[in-house]
Each structure stands twice: as structure tokens, then as C-alpha cells.
Amino acid sequence: MEKINRIKVVLVEKDKTNKWLAEQLGKDYSTVSKWCTNTTQPNLETLIQIAKVLGVEVQELLVKQPVDK
């Protein structure tokens, strides 16, 4: 599976857990866990909320993908 987000990495950098993020967002722990393993992806609105809660820019939560020319 292709890694699309860096949520797990940013949580580690911020010394936070999946459980903490789930509580902050009012989401189920298993949902956040799936985001952290890139099994599923949060929608854009939720990604913005995650960035706000973690105090980062949305771009920091995304894996940079090469642009095909």
C-alpha cells in the first residue's frame, strides 16, 4: 500500500498518540489507527482539523509525491 499521509510520523514528532488524536477529533480510535497505517485516508476537512490540532500545516501531513511530466 502506498503511503499518502504522514500522520503517524507527525504524532511521533509531537509526542502524541493515536488515542489522543482520536479524543481531540471526537473520532473512533480505530479510524485514526487506519489513517496512521495508511489503510484509509481522512477527507480534506478532517485533514485540516488534524493539522490544526497538531499545530502544523496540512502539507506537513502529506507525503510528497513526484509529479509525472
CSV table of C-alpha atoms in Angstrom, one decimal:
chain,number,residue,atom,x,y,z
A,1,MET,CA,0.0,0.0,0.0
A,2,GLU,CA,1.3,3.4,-1.0
A,3,LYS,CA,1.9,5.8,1.9
A,4,ILE,CA,-0.1,9.0,1.3
A,5,ASN,CA,-0.1,10.7,4.7
A,6,ARG,CA,2.5,11.3,7.5
A,7,ILE,CA,0.0,11.5,10.4
A,8,LYS,CA,1.8,8.7,12.3
A,9,VAL,CA,5.2,10.4,11.8
A,10,VAL,CA,3.9,13.8,12.9
A,11,LEU,CA,2.2,12.3,16.0
A,12,VAL,CA,5.6,10.8,17.0
A,13,GLU,CA,7.3,14.1,16.4
A,14,LYS,CA,4.7,15.8,18.6
A,15,ASP,CA,4.9,13.1,21.2
A,16,LYS,CA,1.2,12.3,20.9
A,17,THR,CA,-0.7,9.1,20.4
A,18,ASN,CA,-3.5,7.8,18.1
A,19,LYS,CA,-5.8,7.7,21.1
A,20,TRP,CA,-5.0,11.4,22.0
A,21,LEU,CA,-5.8,12.4,18.4
A,22,ALA,CA,-9.0,10.4,18.3
A,23,GLU,CA,-10.1,12.1,21.5
A,24,GLN,CA,-9.3,15.6,20.2
A,25,LEU,CA,-11.2,15.0,17.0
A,26,GLY,CA,-14.1,13.1,18.5
A,27,LYS,CA,-13.3,10.1,16.2
A,28,ASP,CA,-13.1,6.4,17.0
A,29,TYR,CA,-9.6,5.1,17.8
A,30,SER,CA,-9.8,2.5,15.0
A,31,THR,CA,-10.5,5.2,12.4
A,32,VAL,CA,-7.4,7.2,13.5
A,33,SER,CA,-5.4,3.9,13.5
A,34,LYS,CA,-6.4,3.3,9.9
A,35,TRP,CA,-5.2,6.7,8.9
A,36,CYS,CA,-1.9,6.2,10.7
A,37,THR,CA,-1.3,2.9,8.8
A,38,ASN,CA,-2.5,4.5,5.5
A,39,THR,CA,-5.2,1.8,5.3
A,40,THR,CA,-7.7,4.6,4.7
A,41,GLN,CA,-7.4,8.4,4.3
A,42,PRO,CA,-9.1,11.2,6.1
A,43,ASN,CA,-11.2,13.6,4.0
A,44,LEU,CA,-9.8,17.1,3.4
A,45,GLU,CA,-11.9,18.7,6.1
A,46,THR,CA,-10.7,16.2,8.6
A,47,LEU,CA,-7.1,16.6,7.4
A,48,ILE,CA,-7.4,20.3,8.1
A,49,GLN,CA,-8.7,19.6,11.6
A,50,ILE,CA,-5.8,17.2,12.3
A,51,ALA,CA,-3.3,19.9,11.2
A,52,LYS,CA,-5.0,22.4,13.5
A,53,VAL,CA,-5.0,20.1,16.5
A,54,LEU,CA,-1.3,19.2,15.9
A,55,GLY,CA,-0.2,22.8,15.2
A,56,VAL,CA,1.2,22.0,11.7
A,57,GLU,CA,0.5,23.0,8.1
A,58,VAL,CA,-1.7,20.5,6.1
A,59,GLN,CA,1.3,20.0,3.8
A,60,GLU,CA,3.3,18.5,6.7
A,61,LEU,CA,0.8,15.7,6.9
A,62,LEU,CA,1.1,14.6,3.3
A,63,VAL,CA,3.9,12.6,1.7
A,64,LYS,CA,5.4,14.5,-1.2
A,65,GLN,CA,4.7,12.7,-4.4
A,66,PRO,CA,6.8,13.2,-7.6
A,67,VAL,CA,5.0,14.9,-10.4
A,68,ASP,CA,4.7,13.0,-13.6
A,69,LYS,CA,5.7,15.1,-16.6
